[in-house]
Short mmCIF file of N, CA, C and O in Angstrom, two decimals:
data_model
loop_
_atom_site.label_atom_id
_atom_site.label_comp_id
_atom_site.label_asym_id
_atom_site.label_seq_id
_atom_site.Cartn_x
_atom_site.Cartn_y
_atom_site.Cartn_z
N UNK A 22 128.59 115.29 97.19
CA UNK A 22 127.55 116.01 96.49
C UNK A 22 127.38 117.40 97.12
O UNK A 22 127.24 117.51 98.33
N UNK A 23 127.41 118.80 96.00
CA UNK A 23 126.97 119.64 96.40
C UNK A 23 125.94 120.51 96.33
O UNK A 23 125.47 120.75 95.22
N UNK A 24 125.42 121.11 97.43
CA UNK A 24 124.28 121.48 97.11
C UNK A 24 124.00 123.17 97.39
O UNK A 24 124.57 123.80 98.28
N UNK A 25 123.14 123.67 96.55
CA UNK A 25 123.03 125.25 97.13
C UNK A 25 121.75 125.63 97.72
O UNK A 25 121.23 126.18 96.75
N UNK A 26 121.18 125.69 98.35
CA UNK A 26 119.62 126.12 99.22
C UNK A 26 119.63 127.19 99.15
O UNK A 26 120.43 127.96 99.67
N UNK A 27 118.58 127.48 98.36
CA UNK A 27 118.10 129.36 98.49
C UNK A 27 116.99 128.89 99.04
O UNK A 27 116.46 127.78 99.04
N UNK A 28 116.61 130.41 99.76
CA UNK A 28 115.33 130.64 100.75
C UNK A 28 115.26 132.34 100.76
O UNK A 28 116.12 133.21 100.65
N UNK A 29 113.79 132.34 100.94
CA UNK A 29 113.83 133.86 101.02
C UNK A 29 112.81 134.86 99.70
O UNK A 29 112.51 136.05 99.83
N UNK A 30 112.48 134.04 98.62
CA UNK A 30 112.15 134.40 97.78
C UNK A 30 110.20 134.52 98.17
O UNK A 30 109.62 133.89 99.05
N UNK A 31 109.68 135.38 97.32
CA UNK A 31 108.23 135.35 97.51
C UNK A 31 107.78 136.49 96.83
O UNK A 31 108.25 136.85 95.75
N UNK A 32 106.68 137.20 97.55
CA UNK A 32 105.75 138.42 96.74
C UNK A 32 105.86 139.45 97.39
O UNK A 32 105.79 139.48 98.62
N UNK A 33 106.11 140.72 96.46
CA UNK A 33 106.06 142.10 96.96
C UNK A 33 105.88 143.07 96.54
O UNK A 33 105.91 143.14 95.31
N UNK A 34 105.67 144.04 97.16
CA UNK A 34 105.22 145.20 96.42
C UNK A 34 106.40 146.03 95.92
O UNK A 34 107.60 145.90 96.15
N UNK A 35 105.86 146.74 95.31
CA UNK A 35 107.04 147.60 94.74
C UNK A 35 107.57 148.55 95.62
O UNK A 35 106.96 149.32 96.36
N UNK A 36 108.62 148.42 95.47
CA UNK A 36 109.16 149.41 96.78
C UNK A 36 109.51 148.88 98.35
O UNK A 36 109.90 149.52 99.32
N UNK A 37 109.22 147.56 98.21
CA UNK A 37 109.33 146.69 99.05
C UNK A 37 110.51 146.28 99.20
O UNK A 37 111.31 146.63 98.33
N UNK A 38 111.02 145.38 100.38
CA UNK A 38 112.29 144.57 100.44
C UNK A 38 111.91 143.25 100.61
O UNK A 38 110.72 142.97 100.74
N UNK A 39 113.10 142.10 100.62
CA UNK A 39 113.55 140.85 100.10
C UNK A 39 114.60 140.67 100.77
O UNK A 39 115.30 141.68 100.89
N UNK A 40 115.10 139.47 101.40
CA UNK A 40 116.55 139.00 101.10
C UNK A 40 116.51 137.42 101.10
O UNK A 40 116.03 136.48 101.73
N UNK A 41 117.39 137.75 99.93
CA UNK A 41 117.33 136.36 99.92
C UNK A 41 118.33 135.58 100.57
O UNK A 41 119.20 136.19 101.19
N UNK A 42 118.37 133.85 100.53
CA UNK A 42 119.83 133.46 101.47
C UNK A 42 119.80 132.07 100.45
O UNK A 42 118.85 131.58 99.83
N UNK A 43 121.59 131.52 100.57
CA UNK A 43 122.36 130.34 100.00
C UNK A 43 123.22 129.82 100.77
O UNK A 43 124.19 130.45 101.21
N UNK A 44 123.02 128.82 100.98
CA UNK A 44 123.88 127.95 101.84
C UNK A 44 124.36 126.99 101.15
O UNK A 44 123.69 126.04 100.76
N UNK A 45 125.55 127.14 100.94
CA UNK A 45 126.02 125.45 100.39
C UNK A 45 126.65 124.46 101.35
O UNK A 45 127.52 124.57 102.21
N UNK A 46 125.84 123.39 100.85
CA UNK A 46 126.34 121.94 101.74
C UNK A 46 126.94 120.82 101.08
O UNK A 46 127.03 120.51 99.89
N UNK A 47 127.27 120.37 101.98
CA UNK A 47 128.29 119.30 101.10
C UNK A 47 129.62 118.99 101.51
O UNK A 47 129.97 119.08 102.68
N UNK A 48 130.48 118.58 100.45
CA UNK A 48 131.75 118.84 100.44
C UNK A 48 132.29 120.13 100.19
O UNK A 48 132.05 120.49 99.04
N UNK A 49 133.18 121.24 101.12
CA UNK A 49 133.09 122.33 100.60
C UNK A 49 134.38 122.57 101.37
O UNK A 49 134.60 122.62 102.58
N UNK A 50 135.40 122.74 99.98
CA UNK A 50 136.72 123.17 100.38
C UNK A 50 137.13 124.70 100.83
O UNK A 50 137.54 125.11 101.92
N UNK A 51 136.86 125.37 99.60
CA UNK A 51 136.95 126.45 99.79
C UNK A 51 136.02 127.08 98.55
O UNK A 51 135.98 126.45 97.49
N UNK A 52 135.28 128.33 98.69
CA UNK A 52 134.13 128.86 97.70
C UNK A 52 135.10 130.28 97.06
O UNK A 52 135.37 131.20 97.83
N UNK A 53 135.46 130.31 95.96
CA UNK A 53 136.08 131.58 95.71
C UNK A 53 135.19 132.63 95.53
O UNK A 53 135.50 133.68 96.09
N UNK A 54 133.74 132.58 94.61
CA UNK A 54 133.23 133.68 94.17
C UNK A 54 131.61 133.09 94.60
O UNK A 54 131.38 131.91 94.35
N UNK A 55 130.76 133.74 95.10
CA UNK A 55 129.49 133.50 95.43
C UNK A 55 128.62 134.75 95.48
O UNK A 55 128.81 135.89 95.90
N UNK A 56 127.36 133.99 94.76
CA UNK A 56 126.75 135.31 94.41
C UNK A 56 125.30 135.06 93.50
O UNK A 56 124.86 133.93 93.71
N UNK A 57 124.76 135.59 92.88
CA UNK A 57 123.44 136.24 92.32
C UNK A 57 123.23 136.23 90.61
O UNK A 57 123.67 137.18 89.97
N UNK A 58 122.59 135.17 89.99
CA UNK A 58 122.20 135.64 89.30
C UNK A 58 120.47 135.64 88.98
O UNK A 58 119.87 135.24 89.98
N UNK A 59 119.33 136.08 87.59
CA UNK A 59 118.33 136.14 87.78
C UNK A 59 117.80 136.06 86.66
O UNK A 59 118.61 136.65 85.94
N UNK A 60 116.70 135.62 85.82
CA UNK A 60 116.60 135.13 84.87
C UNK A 60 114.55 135.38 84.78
O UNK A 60 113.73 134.54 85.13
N UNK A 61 114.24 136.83 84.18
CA UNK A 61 112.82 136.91 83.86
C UNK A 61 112.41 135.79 82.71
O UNK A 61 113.21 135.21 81.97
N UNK A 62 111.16 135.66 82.75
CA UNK A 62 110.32 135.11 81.39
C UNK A 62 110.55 135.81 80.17
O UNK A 62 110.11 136.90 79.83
N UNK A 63 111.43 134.89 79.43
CA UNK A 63 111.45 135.09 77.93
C UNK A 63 112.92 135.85 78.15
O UNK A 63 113.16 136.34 77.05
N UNK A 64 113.86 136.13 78.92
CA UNK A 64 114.94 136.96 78.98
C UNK A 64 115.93 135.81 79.33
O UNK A 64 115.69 134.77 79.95
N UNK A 65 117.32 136.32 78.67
CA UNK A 65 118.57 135.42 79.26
C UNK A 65 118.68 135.51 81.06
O UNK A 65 118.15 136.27 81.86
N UNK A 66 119.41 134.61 81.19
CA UNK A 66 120.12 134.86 82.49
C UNK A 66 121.02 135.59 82.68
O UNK A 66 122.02 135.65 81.96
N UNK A 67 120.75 136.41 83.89
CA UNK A 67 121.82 137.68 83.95
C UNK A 67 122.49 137.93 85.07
O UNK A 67 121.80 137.69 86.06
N UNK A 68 123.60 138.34 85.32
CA UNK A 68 124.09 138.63 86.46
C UNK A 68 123.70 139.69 87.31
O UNK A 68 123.63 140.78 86.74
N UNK A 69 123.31 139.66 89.02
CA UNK A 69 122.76 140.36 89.59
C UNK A 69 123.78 140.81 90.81
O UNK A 69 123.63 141.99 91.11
N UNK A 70 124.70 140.16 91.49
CA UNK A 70 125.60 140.35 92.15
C UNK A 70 126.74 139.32 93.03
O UNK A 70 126.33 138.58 93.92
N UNK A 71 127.93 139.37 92.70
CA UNK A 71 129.11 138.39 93.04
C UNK A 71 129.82 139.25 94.20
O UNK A 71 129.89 140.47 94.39
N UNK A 72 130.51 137.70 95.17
CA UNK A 72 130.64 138.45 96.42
C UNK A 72 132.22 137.60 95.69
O UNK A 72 132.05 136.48 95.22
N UNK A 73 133.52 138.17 95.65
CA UNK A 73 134.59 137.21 95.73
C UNK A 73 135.13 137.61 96.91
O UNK A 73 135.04 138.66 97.55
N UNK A 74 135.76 136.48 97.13
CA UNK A 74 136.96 136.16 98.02
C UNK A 74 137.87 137.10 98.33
O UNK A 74 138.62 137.44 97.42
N UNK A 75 138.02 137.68 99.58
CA UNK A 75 138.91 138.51 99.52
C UNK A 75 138.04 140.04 99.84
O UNK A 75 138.53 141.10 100.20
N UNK A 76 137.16 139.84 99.67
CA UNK A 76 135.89 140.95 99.85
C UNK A 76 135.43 141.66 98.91
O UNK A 76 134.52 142.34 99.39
N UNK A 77 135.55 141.88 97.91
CA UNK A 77 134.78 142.66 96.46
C UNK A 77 134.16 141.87 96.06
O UNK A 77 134.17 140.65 95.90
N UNK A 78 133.29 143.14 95.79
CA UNK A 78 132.10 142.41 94.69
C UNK A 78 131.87 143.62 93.79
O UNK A 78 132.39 144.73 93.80
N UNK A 79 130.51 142.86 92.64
CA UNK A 79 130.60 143.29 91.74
C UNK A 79 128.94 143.04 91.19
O UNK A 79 128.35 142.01 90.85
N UNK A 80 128.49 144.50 91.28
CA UNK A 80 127.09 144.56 90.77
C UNK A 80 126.66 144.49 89.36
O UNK A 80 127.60 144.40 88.57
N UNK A 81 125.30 144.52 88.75
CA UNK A 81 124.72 144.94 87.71
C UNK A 81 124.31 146.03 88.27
O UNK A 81 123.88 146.24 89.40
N UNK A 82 124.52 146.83 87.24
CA UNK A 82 124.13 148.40 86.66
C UNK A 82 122.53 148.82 87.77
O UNK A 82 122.24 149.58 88.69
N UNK A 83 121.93 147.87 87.04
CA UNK A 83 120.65 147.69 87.73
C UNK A 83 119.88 147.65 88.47
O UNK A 83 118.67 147.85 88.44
N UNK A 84 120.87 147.24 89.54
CA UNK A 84 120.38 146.97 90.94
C UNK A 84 121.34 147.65 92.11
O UNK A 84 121.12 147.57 93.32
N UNK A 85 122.53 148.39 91.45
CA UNK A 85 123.33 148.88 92.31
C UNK A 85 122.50 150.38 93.00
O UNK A 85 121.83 151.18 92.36
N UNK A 86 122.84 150.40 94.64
CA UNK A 86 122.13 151.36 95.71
C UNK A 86 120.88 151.16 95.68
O UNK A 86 119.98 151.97 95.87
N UNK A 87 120.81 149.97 95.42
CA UNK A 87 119.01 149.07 95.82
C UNK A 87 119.29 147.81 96.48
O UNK A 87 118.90 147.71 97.65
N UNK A 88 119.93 146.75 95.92
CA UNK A 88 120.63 145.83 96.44
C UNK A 88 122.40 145.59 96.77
O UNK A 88 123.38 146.18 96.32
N UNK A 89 122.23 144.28 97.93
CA UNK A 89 123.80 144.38 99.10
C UNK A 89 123.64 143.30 98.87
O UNK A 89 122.53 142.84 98.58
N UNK A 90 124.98 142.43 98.97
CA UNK A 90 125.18 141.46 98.65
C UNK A 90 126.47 141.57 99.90
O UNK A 90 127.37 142.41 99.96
N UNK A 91 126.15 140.13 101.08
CA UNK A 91 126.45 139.56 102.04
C UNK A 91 127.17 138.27 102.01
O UNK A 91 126.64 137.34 101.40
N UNK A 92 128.26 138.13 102.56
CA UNK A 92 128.95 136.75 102.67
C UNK A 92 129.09 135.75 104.27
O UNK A 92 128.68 136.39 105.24
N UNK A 93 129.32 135.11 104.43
CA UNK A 93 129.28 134.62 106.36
C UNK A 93 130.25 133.47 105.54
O UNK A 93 129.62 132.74 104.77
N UNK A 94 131.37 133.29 105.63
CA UNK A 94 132.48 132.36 105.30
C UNK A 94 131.98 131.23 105.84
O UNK A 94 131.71 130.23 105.17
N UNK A 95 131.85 131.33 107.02
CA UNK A 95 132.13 130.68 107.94
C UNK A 95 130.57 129.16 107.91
O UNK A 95 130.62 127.98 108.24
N UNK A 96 129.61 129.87 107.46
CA UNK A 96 128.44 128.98 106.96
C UNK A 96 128.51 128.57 105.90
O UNK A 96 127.83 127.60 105.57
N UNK A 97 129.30 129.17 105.08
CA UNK A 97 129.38 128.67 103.33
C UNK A 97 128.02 129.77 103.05
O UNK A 97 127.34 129.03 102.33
N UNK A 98 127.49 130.61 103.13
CA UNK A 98 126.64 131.26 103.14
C UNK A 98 126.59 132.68 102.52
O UNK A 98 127.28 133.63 102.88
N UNK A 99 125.27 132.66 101.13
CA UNK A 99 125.52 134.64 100.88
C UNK A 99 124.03 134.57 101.12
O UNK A 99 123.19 133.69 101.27
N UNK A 100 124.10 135.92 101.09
CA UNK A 100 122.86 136.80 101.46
C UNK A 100 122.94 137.59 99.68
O UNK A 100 123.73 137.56 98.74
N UNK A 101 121.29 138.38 100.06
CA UNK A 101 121.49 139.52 99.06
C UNK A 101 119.82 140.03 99.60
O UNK A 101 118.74 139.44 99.71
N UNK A 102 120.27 141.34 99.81
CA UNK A 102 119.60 141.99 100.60
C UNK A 102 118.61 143.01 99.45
O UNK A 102 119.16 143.92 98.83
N UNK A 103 117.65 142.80 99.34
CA UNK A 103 116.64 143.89 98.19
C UNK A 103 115.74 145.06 98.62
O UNK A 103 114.87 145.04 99.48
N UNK A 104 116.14 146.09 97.83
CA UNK A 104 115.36 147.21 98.78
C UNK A 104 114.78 147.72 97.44
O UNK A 104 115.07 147.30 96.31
N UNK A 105 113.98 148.62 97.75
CA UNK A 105 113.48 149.33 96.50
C UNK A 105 112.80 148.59 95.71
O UNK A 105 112.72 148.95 94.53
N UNK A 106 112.27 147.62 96.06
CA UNK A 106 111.81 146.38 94.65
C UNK A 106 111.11 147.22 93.58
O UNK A 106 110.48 148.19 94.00
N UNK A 107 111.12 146.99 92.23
CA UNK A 107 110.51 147.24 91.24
C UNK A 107 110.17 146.19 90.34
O UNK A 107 110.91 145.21 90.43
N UNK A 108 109.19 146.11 89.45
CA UNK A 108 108.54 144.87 88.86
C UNK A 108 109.74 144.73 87.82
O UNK A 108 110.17 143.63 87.49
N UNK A 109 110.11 145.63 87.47
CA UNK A 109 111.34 145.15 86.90
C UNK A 109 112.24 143.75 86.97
O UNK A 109 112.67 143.00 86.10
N UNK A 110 112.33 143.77 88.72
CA UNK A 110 113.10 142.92 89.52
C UNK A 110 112.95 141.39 89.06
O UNK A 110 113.85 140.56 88.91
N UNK A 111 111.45 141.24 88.85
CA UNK A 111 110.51 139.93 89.11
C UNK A 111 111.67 139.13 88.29
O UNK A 111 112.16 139.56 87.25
N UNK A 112 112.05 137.82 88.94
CA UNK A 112 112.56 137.02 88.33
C UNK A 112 113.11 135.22 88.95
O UNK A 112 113.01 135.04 90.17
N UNK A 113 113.43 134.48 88.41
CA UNK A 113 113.98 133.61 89.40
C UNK A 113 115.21 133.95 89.28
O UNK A 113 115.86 134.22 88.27
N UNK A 114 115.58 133.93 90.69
CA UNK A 114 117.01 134.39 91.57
C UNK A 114 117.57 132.77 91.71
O UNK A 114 117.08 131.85 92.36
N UNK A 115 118.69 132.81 90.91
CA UNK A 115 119.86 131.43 91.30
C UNK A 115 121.52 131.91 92.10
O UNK A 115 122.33 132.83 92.04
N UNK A 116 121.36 130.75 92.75
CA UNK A 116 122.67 131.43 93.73
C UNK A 116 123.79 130.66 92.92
O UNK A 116 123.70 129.45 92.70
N UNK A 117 124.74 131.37 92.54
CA UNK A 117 125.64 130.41 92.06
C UNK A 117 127.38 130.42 93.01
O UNK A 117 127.84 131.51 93.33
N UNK A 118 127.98 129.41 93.27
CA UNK A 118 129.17 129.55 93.60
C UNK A 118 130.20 128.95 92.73
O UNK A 118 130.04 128.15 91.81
N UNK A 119 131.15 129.41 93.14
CA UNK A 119 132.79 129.05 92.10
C UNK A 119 133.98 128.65 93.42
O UNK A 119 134.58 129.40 94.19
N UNK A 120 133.99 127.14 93.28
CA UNK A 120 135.52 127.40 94.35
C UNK A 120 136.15 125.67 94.14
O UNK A 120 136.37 125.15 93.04
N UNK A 121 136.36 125.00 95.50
CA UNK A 121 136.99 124.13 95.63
C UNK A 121 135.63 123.89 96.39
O UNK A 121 135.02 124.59 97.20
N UNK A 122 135.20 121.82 95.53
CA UNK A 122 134.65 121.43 96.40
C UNK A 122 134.81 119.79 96.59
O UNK A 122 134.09 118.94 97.11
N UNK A 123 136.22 119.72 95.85
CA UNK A 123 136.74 118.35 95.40
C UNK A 123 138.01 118.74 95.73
O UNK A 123 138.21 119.95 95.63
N UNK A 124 139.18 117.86 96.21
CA UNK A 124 140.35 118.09 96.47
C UNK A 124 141.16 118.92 95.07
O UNK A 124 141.27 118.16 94.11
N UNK A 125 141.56 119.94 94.91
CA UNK A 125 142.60 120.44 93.96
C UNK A 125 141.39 120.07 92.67
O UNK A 125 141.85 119.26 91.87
N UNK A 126 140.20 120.44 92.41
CA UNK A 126 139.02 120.79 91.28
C UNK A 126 139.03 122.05 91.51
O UNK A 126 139.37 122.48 92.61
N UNK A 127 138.64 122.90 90.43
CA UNK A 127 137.52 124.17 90.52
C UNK A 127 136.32 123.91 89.97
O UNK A 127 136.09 123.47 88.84
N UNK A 128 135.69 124.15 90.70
CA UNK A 128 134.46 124.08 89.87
C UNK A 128 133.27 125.15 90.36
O UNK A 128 133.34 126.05 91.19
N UNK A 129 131.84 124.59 89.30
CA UNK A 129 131.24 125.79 89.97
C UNK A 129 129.89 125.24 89.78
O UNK A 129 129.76 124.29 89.02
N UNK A 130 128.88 125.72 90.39
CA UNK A 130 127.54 124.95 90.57
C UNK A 130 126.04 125.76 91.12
O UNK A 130 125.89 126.38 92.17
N UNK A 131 125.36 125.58 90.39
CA UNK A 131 123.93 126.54 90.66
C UNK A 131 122.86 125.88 91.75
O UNK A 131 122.82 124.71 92.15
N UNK A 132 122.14 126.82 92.05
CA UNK A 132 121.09 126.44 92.98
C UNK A 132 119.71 126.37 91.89
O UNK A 132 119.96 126.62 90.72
N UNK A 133 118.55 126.09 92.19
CA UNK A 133 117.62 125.68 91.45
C UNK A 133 116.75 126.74 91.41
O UNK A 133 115.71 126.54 90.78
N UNK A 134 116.92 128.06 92.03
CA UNK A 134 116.09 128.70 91.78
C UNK A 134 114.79 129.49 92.64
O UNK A 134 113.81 128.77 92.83
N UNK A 135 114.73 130.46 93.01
CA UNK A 135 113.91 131.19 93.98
C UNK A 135 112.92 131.97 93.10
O UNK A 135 113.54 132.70 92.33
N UNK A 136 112.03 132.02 93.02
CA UNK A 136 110.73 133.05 92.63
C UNK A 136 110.65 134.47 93.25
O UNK A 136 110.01 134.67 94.29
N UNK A 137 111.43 135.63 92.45
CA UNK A 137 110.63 136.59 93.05
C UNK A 137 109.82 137.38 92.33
O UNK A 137 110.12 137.55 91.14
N UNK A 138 108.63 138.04 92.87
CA UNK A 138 108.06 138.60 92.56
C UNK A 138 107.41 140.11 93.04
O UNK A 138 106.68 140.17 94.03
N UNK A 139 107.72 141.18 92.33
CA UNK A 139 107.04 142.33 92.69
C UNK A 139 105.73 142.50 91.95
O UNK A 139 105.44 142.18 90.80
N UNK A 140 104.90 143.16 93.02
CA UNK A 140 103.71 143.19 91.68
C UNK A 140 102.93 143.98 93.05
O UNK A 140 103.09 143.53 94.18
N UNK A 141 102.06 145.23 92.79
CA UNK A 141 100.85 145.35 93.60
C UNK A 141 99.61 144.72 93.55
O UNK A 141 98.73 145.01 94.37
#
C-alpha cells in the first residue's frame, strides 16, 4: 500500500510564504514524476508544479517566480516552496506521484489533500 502525506498547509496572508511537503511510503520502487497539483471551490483541478526525474520540472503560468518546487530522492520526498501568496492561491494542494511502486507497474497515485489559504 501506497501512501502520500502532505503537511505544511494552513493560513496566510497575502504576500506571505508556505511550503508545503510529500512523502511517500510504502512500497516504492522508483517515483518518475512528483509534484503539485490544486483545486479552488467550484474550479477544476489544475496543475501547479511537477518535479521529473532526471531534474526538470514544469510550472503553471501562474505561479512561476513565486513558487519552487523541491525533490530529496532519497526520502521519496517533494517540497514546494510558496512565496508571494495571493488569494488567488487559496486552494487544496494534492501531491501527486507517477513511478514504480509494484514490480515492473506504472502507476500513479494522489495524496488527500492540504488546505491552503490566503486571506487577511
Amino acid at each position: 500500500q501506497v501512501q502520500l502525506v502532505e503537511s505544511g498547509g494552513g493560513l496566510v496572508q497575502p504576500g506571505g510564504s508556505l511550503r508545503l511537503s510529500c512523502a511517500a511510503s510504502g512500497s516504492v520502487f522508483s517515483i518518475n514524476i512528483m509534484g503539485w497539483y490544486r483545486q479552488a471551490p467550484g474550479k477544476q483541478r489544475e496543475l501547479v508544479a511537477l518535479s521529473i526525474q532526471g531534474g526538470s520540472t514544469n510550472y503553471a503560468d501562474s505561479v512561476k517566480g513565486r513558487f519552487t518546487i523541491s525533490r530529496d530522492n532519497a526520502k521519496n520526498t517533494v517540497y514546494l516552496h510558496m512565496n508571494s501568496l495571493k488569494p488567488e492561491d487559496t486552494a487544496v494542494y494534492y501531491c501527486y506521484a507517477d513511478g514504480e511502486f509494484r514490480m515492473g507497474v506504472r502507476e500513479d497515485y494522489w495524496g488527500q489533500g492540504t488546505q491552503v489559504t490566503v486571506s487577511s
